[in-house]
């Protein structure tokens, strides 16, 4: 199996953070345009933006975002990184991507949530026009933000729903802030019929997954911890919950430490609807091609399995049945020759 073929085959991505996917040369361009020099040389920058091999926890992983966020406080910068993300994914034939970001992390210099959301949508649209990649945005509340700030993000999701934004997520440090703190917030999102994908089960706690799906999440970011709770795993299977796995990130954040503990096979064999994602292309120094190549090396997965993982992603995507049908057909046609 060749990496080149994996790169060429169409892929779907549901879990990719915009601010974790800013390429070093784009950040350098922003620093220069904004007259705010980076504290690192070009040679150092890529490694500073990437979570270290010996990263100890999700919290340490999240510190990488501190470097980039000061440069993402203008509409121009936000439009540019959104466009550039589409350019990146076009290079590996991603056919559809849901791009997530926390608007309030881009609001430190006075941009409103609406200006931020519109800048992302404009960049994604320009990307679609140039590269033909379809996309939608997901808005993230942050665990360490106040309830009223996070409510404002839910309101924005409602206002832009099906106009470039298709769902809501909660990101940040799950170890310190468990899912049940957000019951009211998630209930509000449900009241507005907002599709939910929530980070849960990344920090060893399967209960956060159960809380999230009971509150109405149809997708879960990472979900690794359900490997150690058969009842919650069975509940996810019963409900058809889509589990957005992010292999490289899962090792960096110490969601798992040993390959034999990584639950990819367990989840596949249990019949869970898993899909494969990058999480953060720059912070995890990865692409979807690299993630699938890793899975092939670790588990010897074949193209048929890769196709299935992509169909699972389509099934979980927050798009219409008609759009899903088109993506399923695209996958079937493209993978046909590789079975
Ligand atoms: O894997 C993750 N878990 C929890 N939070 C995350 C992860 N990757 C990125 N984030 C946070 C940091 C970003 O600033 C924020 C919004 O994209 O989401
Ligand atoms: Zn994530």
Short mmCIF file of N, CA and C and ligand atoms in Angstrom, two decimals, residues 15 17 100 169 171 199 202 222 246 279-280, ligand 2:
data_model
loop_
_atom_site.label_atom_id
_atom_site.label_comp_id
_atom_site.label_asym_id
_atom_site.label_seq_id
_atom_site.Cartn_x
_atom_site.Cartn_y
_atom_site.Cartn_z
N UNK A 15 -13.15 16.16 12.08
CA UNK A 15 -12.60 16.74 13.31
C UNK A 15 -11.24 17.39 13.02
N UNK A 17 -9.28 21.20 13.85
CA UNK A 17 -9.32 22.55 14.45
C UNK A 17 -8.58 23.54 13.56
N UNK A 100 -13.50 23.18 12.74
CA UNK A 100 -14.00 23.72 14.02
C UNK A 100 -13.06 24.77 14.60
N UNK A 169 -19.63 22.33 19.41
CA UNK A 169 -18.69 21.44 20.11
C UNK A 169 -18.26 22.14 21.40
N UNK A 171 -14.65 22.29 23.52
CA UNK A 171 -13.25 21.86 23.49
C UNK A 171 -12.54 22.40 24.73
N UNK A 199 -16.20 17.00 22.34
CA UNK A 199 -14.98 16.34 22.82
C UNK A 199 -15.33 15.60 24.11
N UNK A 202 -11.46 11.85 26.16
CA UNK A 202 -10.07 12.03 25.70
C UNK A 202 -9.11 11.92 26.88
N UNK A 222 -12.81 11.99 19.89
CA UNK A 222 -11.85 11.07 20.53
C UNK A 222 -12.54 9.85 21.14
N UNK A 246 -8.56 10.34 16.44
CA UNK A 246 -7.47 11.17 15.94
C UNK A 246 -6.17 10.54 16.43
N UNK A 279 -7.33 16.09 13.92
CA UNK A 279 -7.46 16.95 15.10
C UNK A 279 -6.83 18.31 14.82
N UNK A 280 -5.49 18.35 14.73
CA UNK A 280 -4.78 19.62 14.49
C UNK A 280 -3.61 19.33 13.55
ZN1 LIG B 2 -10.17 18.18 18.91
#
